[in-house]
Every structure is written in structure tokens, then in C-alpha cells.
Amino acid sequence: MCSVGKADVILTGGQIFTGSGQPVVGKAVLITGGRIVDIVPTDTLELYRGDNTTTVELNGGLLAPGFQDAHIHPVGAGVELLQCTLTEAVDAADTLAMIAAYAAENPEGWITGGGWSMDHFANGSPARQLLDDVIGERPVLLSSRDHHSVWASSAAIRAAGLDASTPDPADGRIEREADGYPAGTFHEGAGNSFISVVPEVDDDLAYAGLLRAQDELLKLGITGWQDAMIGDKVPTLPSNLPAYRRALEEGTLLAHVVGAQWWERERGGEQVSEMVERRAEIAALGTDLLQLGTVKIMVDGVAENFTAAMNDPYLDAHGHDTANSGLSFIKPELLNNYVTELDREGFQVHFHALGDRAVREALDALETARDANGATDGRHHLAHLQVVSESDTARFETLDAVANLQPLWACHETQLDELTLPFMKKDLAMRQYPFGDLLRHNAKLAAGSDWPVSSADPIEGIHMAVNRVVPESDNEPLAGEHQRLDLATAFAAYTSGSAYVNHREHDTGSIAAGYRANLVVIEPNPFDVPSDQIYRSSVVSTWINGVEVYAKN
């Protein structure tokens, strides 16, 4: 029997997902002083009710640990919501109408923002003339939804001094017209061509973006996250560290955040000492709401613009091999050196690794680091994992590497089916996002959204991890039934799994005595509905340290 005395808050009347396994029934959670003090049988609750106890009825819903997003860009996402945001557009015409409406409401200066979808435009590359026709001579620069490409108007291209003689950078590609002049879409590092001319996002706007994003995430039950890009020279995203520091100073940061410092791939190992210093500066603030013990390294690009690093070359429109097998943004031998040094300094490395060659290069770098430094508690993780060679899935367990999943991408949809799969070797259709294989090989799983690339809603992500089919679609599960996750495993990836990645599994990510009362209530209980209906569940309340910070009206 619990000996905690009277509880501040009692949550009862529903099932409890504790962070792993199946939900427990017939139990209630007691909270005192912002912490969970016990899980007790519901028939004993009168022992813990006092005059000041608040009892919360779950109405048959599910009580779970607060979700944690292991790969997200909140400040950039929030700023986009305050700029020209295109994520809700349904096609090219809708996208252009949204841009025109924004321009009318904001008649002066550059138009910036993002969220356009590659699959809405021919070859995934919108032309500058489309912008010119609706905007005229104003400079426009808009990031794609995945932030791996930008779309520029003619005025923006001229402002940046670009023309047919401008070479492609080593880490990117400029789409071109017949005479070589930039056509309007700039992939990967080519988007950096505008850094010197596009207006910077000032600190006030970045701060407003962070607070807007936090509001959106709390509505989705997200009580902690790993910001996958912290730095001053991050392509297409605002400088975000000042926004976090201001939120700490003003007491407005409610969630706990792990910041992944951005590795500038045009620089070298001299960055490590700078990152050590930056980590120490944040640690000196004496808060556990923000840590900078992680470093984000982009190993490759994305498949839809043919920059994901692949073992086999991409195919052309006729199914023939091309000379392109994608980009390794950092030479493997240098990557090995950088990861070894970061691991030695106690950093966690957060890899963007999407193609099978990139995954192998990241795992090779971790193996090199382990050989040099021995086993550490780095909890290094590889995000995205679109294509993973079968021979590499078992290496995750061997190297203590965490598979950081973005489940919303693991389905047949236009961008994959029209811009990606036709240009890959046929057998790779069955290697797309191999979650099931990773689980069977005992890889630790975490999960995130990559918002604003895709929805930040963990329930939508969990639905896709379980089904691998867009809701209400009659498609077959992407890569086969064997790549689906069971519901408890998917929930664990978004809770205890991401808490583990964030080095916060000691007090978050689970419902257990002594843990912070960071909780989410979901109705209907996803464990009580058919698997193809999980997406219909929604968050009705979110709690941080025992305080309700969001309640659905």
C-alpha cells in the first residue's frame, strides 16, 4: 500500500500506458509536488483524497507519458506559421493562391516562408516564372516542406547575383533552364546562395516562433523534444539559440529540450572546441530544461532530389543507371575523425542518414569511434533511415545506435511513388523505412516528426508506424506487413524511447513513482479501437510537472 498521504492530483477512469508493454487497467495515478508518487488500485483512492485533491476522470481514455519528439525544428516551424506558410496547400494552384494572398496582405519587401510540396510540381522543381506571374518583381524565397530545396523568384535570383555562369556547389544542385540560367529551384547547399541577401529572421520573430511552436506541440501532447538544428548558420532556418535562452530567462519554456548543435559541413574539427564551450555556457545556467550535449551531422540529402547517398546509382526516367548515387556531404574518413572526437568529448551524435550508403557511413563512423574510445553512453542515433541495407540492420544493436524513426513517411504517397521509387533499383521498394527489421534485430527505437517537414502529431505517426498505409487508403503497407510495428512498440518509441535518446529516461518517458508528472490524456483509447482507426484518437489534455498546460475545449 502506498504511504504518500493525500495526493494533489488523482487521474483515474482509464487505462495507463506506463512507457512499455500493454496498458494497465484498474489503476490510478497519484501526483504530488509535480511528481508521480504511485500507481494504485482504483478501489483504494479514498485513502489518498484530501480536501485539496483534484480528481481527473479519464472517461475511458488512455493516460500515457508525455510524448517526446526526437527530431524536430520548432523555431523554424513556428516562424513559418508566422510567415508565408504553404503546408496546407493541396496542389500547385492552391500553393500559388496562398502566396498571392500573403503578398496582398504583406505588400512590401521579401516574401519568405515555406512548406511547398515537391509532388505538386513537375519533376519536384517549381519554376521561377510561376512566382513571377503572381508576385511580379518582388523577391521571393520559399523553402520546400522538407527544407532540402528552396524556390526563388527572378527578382531573388538577380538579387543574389546568380546567372548561367554560377556553378553548382559541391553539396547541392541548381535546376537550370536550357541556357543554364537558374530555373527557380535550388537543392541542398545551393539554397545557401541567398544567405547574404535574404533578410534574416530577427531575434524577436524567432522567439515568437518558438512560443507559437510550443503552443502547437503542447496541444499534441508533446512535453519534450530534441531540436535537430541549433546554430547560427543553418540553411533555411533562423538562428534559434537566442530564442531558447530568452525563453529560459522569461520563464516561458515549459518543455524540456535537447539541442543538437549544427555541424557546419564546410568547416572541420575546429568546431568541436566551440561546441564544448557552447555546451558549458548553457550548463552554467543551472537548468535542466535545455541541454546542448548533442551534435547534428548531415551525412546526405534526400531521395526525391537525388542527393540521398545510395550504394547503387539512381535510375533515369527509362530505368537505366545514371552516374549519380547521391551526395556524401562529409568524406567518410573525415566523418570517422569528427565522430570519434565528438564521442571522446562526451557528445551525442545525431545523424541525418537517409540513403543506405549514408546509413552505412554513419555506422562505420560509430564503429571507428568505439574502436578508439571504447563503449560510451553517447546514445548516438540515426534519423530518417529511408533505405537500410539488410546487412546493416543488426549493426544498430552491436554499436548501441538508436534508430530515430519518422513514421509518417513510411507509406505509399505521391512524393515517394512518383519522385523516388521509379528512380531507385526495383528491389529497394522493399527496403523503405524497415522498422520491423530494425526491431527484430533489437535496435532501440525513438521517434520524431521532423516538423515542419511533416505533421508533428505523434498519434498520426503512431498510426502510420502500425499501419504503413495512409488512413482510408486501400494501398498495401509500404515494404510489406513485416515492417509494421505493434501499437505498444510505436507508443514506446514516442515516449520512453525518445526519453532514452534525450538522456531523460530517469525522470520522463514513463509513468512510475518518482517520475515527473509529464502526461498526456488521449480519447478514444488507441488500444481500444481497430488499428486502422488509431488516427481518429486525439489529445484531450497535456500535463507538465503535474500542471495541466493544455485542455481540449
Short mmCIF file of C-alpha atoms in Angstrom, two decimals, residues 297-468:
data_model
loop_
_atom_site.label_atom_id
_atom_site.label_comp_id
_atom_site.label_asym_id
_atom_site.label_seq_id
_atom_site.Cartn_x
_atom_site.Cartn_y
_atom_site.Cartn_z
CA ILE A 297 25.62 15.92 -38.68
CA MET A 298 24.04 15.79 -42.13
CA VAL A 299 25.52 12.76 -43.84
CA ASP A 300 23.44 13.07 -47.02
CA GLY A 301 20.40 14.73 -48.59
CA VAL A 302 17.02 13.34 -49.65
CA ALA A 303 15.97 10.83 -52.26
CA GLU A 304 13.41 12.92 -54.11
CA ASN A 305 16.07 15.34 -55.34
CA PHE A 306 18.62 12.53 -55.80
CA THR A 307 21.00 13.69 -53.07
CA ALA A 308 20.42 10.83 -50.61
CA ALA A 309 23.64 8.80 -50.58
CA MET A 310 22.92 5.38 -52.12
CA ASN A 311 25.02 2.26 -52.63
CA ASP A 312 23.58 1.90 -56.15
CA PRO A 313 23.18 4.74 -58.66
CA TYR A 314 19.84 6.37 -59.27
CA LEU A 315 17.96 5.43 -62.42
CA ASP A 316 16.87 7.76 -65.20
CA ALA A 317 13.29 8.05 -66.48
CA HIS A 318 13.87 4.98 -68.68
CA GLY A 319 15.12 2.78 -65.86
CA HIS A 320 18.80 2.98 -66.78
CA ASP A 321 21.66 3.63 -64.38
CA THR A 322 22.85 7.20 -64.09
CA ALA A 323 26.24 8.44 -62.92
CA ASN A 324 24.64 9.79 -59.73
CA SER A 325 24.46 7.83 -56.48
CA GLY A 326 23.78 10.87 -54.28
CA LEU A 327 25.94 13.02 -52.06
CA SER A 328 28.02 12.22 -49.01
CA PHE A 329 28.23 15.69 -47.54
CA ILE A 330 31.30 14.76 -45.49
CA LYS A 331 34.02 12.43 -46.76
CA PRO A 332 33.82 9.15 -44.81
CA GLU A 333 37.36 9.38 -43.46
CA LEU A 334 36.66 12.88 -42.14
CA LEU A 335 33.31 11.77 -40.74
CA ASN A 336 35.09 8.99 -38.85
CA ASN A 337 37.52 11.51 -37.34
CA TYR A 338 34.84 14.02 -36.36
CA VAL A 339 32.57 11.43 -34.75
CA THR A 340 35.47 9.92 -32.83
CA GLU A 341 36.43 13.32 -31.43
CA LEU A 342 32.85 14.23 -30.56
CA ASP A 343 32.32 10.88 -28.85
CA ARG A 344 35.55 11.39 -26.89
CA GLU A 345 34.27 14.79 -25.71
CA GLY A 346 31.05 13.23 -24.43
CA PHE A 347 28.75 14.45 -27.19
CA GLN A 348 25.87 12.51 -28.62
CA VAL A 349 25.87 12.47 -32.42
CA HIS A 350 22.54 12.88 -34.20
CA PHE A 351 22.98 11.78 -37.82
CA HIS A 352 20.75 12.67 -40.74
CA ALA A 353 21.19 9.42 -42.69
CA LEU A 354 18.58 8.69 -45.31
CA GLY A 355 20.16 6.57 -48.06
CA ASP A 356 21.69 3.14 -47.49
CA ARG A 357 25.21 4.40 -48.15
CA ALA A 358 24.72 7.25 -45.68
CA VAL A 359 23.45 4.81 -43.04
CA ARG A 360 26.49 2.63 -43.58
CA GLU A 361 28.87 5.60 -43.40
CA ALA A 362 27.28 6.74 -40.13
CA LEU A 363 27.51 3.25 -38.63
CA ASP A 364 31.11 2.95 -39.83
CA ALA A 365 31.90 6.23 -38.07
CA LEU A 366 30.37 4.92 -34.84
CA GLU A 367 32.37 1.72 -35.16
CA THR A 368 35.55 3.74 -35.64
CA ALA A 369 34.72 5.82 -32.56
CA ARG A 370 34.05 2.73 -30.48
CA ASP A 371 37.33 1.17 -31.56
CA ALA A 372 39.14 4.34 -30.49
CA ASN A 373 37.21 5.29 -27.35
CA GLY A 374 35.59 2.10 -26.13
CA ALA A 375 31.89 1.90 -25.33
CA THR A 376 30.36 5.19 -24.16
CA ASP A 377 26.91 6.36 -23.13
CA GLY A 378 26.57 8.57 -26.19
CA ARG A 379 23.23 7.15 -27.32
CA HIS A 380 24.11 8.18 -30.84
CA HIS A 381 21.17 7.99 -33.20
CA LEU A 382 20.46 7.88 -36.92
CA ALA A 383 17.40 9.75 -38.13
CA HIS A 384 15.21 9.11 -41.19
CA LEU A 385 16.58 5.73 -42.33
CA GLN A 386 14.62 5.59 -45.58
CA VAL A 387 16.76 2.81 -47.02
CA VAL A 388 18.82 0.50 -44.81
CA SER A 389 20.73 -2.46 -46.20
CA GLU A 390 19.67 -5.72 -44.65
CA SER A 391 23.25 -6.37 -43.55
CA ASP A 392 23.31 -3.10 -41.61
CA THR A 393 20.16 -3.55 -39.51
CA ALA A 394 21.94 -5.80 -36.99
CA ARG A 395 24.75 -3.26 -36.53
CA PHE A 396 22.47 -0.89 -34.60
CA GLU A 397 22.38 -3.22 -31.60
CA THR A 398 26.10 -4.02 -31.85
CA LEU A 399 27.04 -0.33 -31.87
CA ASP A 400 24.37 0.85 -29.37
CA ALA A 401 22.99 3.09 -32.13
CA VAL A 402 19.37 4.19 -31.80
CA ALA A 403 17.06 4.13 -34.82
CA ASN A 404 15.29 7.51 -34.86
CA LEU A 405 12.13 6.91 -36.90
CA GLN A 406 9.93 9.43 -38.73
CA PRO A 407 6.95 7.11 -39.20
CA LEU A 408 4.72 9.48 -41.17
CA TRP A 409 6.91 8.93 -44.22
CA ALA A 410 6.52 5.14 -44.18
CA CYS A 411 3.64 4.85 -46.64
CA HIS A 412 2.82 5.00 -50.31
CA GLU A 413 2.21 8.63 -51.22
CA THR A 414 2.83 10.79 -54.27
CA GLN A 415 6.29 12.07 -53.38
CA LEU A 416 7.55 8.54 -52.78
CA ASP A 417 5.70 6.80 -55.58
CA GLU A 418 6.35 9.37 -58.31
CA LEU A 419 9.57 11.18 -57.35
CA THR A 420 11.53 8.45 -55.57
CA LEU A 421 10.75 4.77 -56.19
CA PRO A 422 10.82 4.99 -60.02
CA PHE A 423 14.40 6.24 -59.79
CA MET A 424 15.73 3.55 -57.42
CA LYS A 425 16.66 -0.06 -58.05
CA LYS A 426 13.48 -2.12 -58.06
CA ASP A 427 14.41 -4.26 -55.04
CA LEU A 428 14.77 -1.14 -52.85
CA ALA A 429 11.00 -0.73 -52.75
CA MET A 430 11.07 -3.44 -50.07
CA ARG A 431 13.81 -1.71 -48.07
CA GLN A 432 11.88 1.54 -47.44
CA TYR A 433 11.80 2.51 -43.76
CA PRO A 434 12.47 -1.03 -42.46
CA PHE A 435 11.10 -0.52 -38.94
CA GLY A 436 10.18 -4.16 -38.45
CA ASP A 437 13.64 -5.37 -39.45
CA LEU A 438 15.29 -2.94 -37.06
CA LEU A 439 13.03 -4.10 -34.22
CA ARG A 440 13.68 -7.79 -34.93
CA HIS A 441 17.41 -7.05 -34.79
CA ASN A 442 16.95 -5.46 -31.34
CA ALA A 443 17.63 -1.88 -32.32
CA LYS A 444 16.48 0.67 -29.76
CA LEU A 445 13.75 2.82 -31.31
CA ALA A 446 12.98 6.50 -30.87
CA ALA A 447 10.57 8.56 -32.94
CA GLY A 448 10.07 12.09 -34.17
CA SER A 449 8.31 14.13 -36.80
CA ASP A 450 10.87 16.42 -38.48
CA TRP A 451 8.17 19.12 -38.22
CA PRO A 452 7.63 21.31 -40.25
CA VAL A 453 8.62 18.74 -42.87
CA SER A 454 5.58 16.73 -41.81
CA SER A 455 2.91 16.88 -39.12
CA ALA A 456 4.16 16.96 -35.55
CA ASP A 457 1.19 14.88 -34.33
CA PRO A 458 2.55 11.75 -32.60
CA ILE A 459 -0.79 9.97 -32.91
CA GLU A 460 -0.64 10.34 -36.69
CA GLY A 461 2.92 8.98 -36.58
CA ILE A 462 1.91 6.07 -34.38
CA HIS A 463 -0.96 5.25 -36.72
CA MET A 464 1.47 5.12 -39.65
CA ALA A 465 4.05 3.03 -37.79
CA VAL A 466 1.35 0.47 -37.05
CA ASN A 467 -0.41 0.50 -40.43
CA ARG A 468 2.09 1.87 -43.00
#
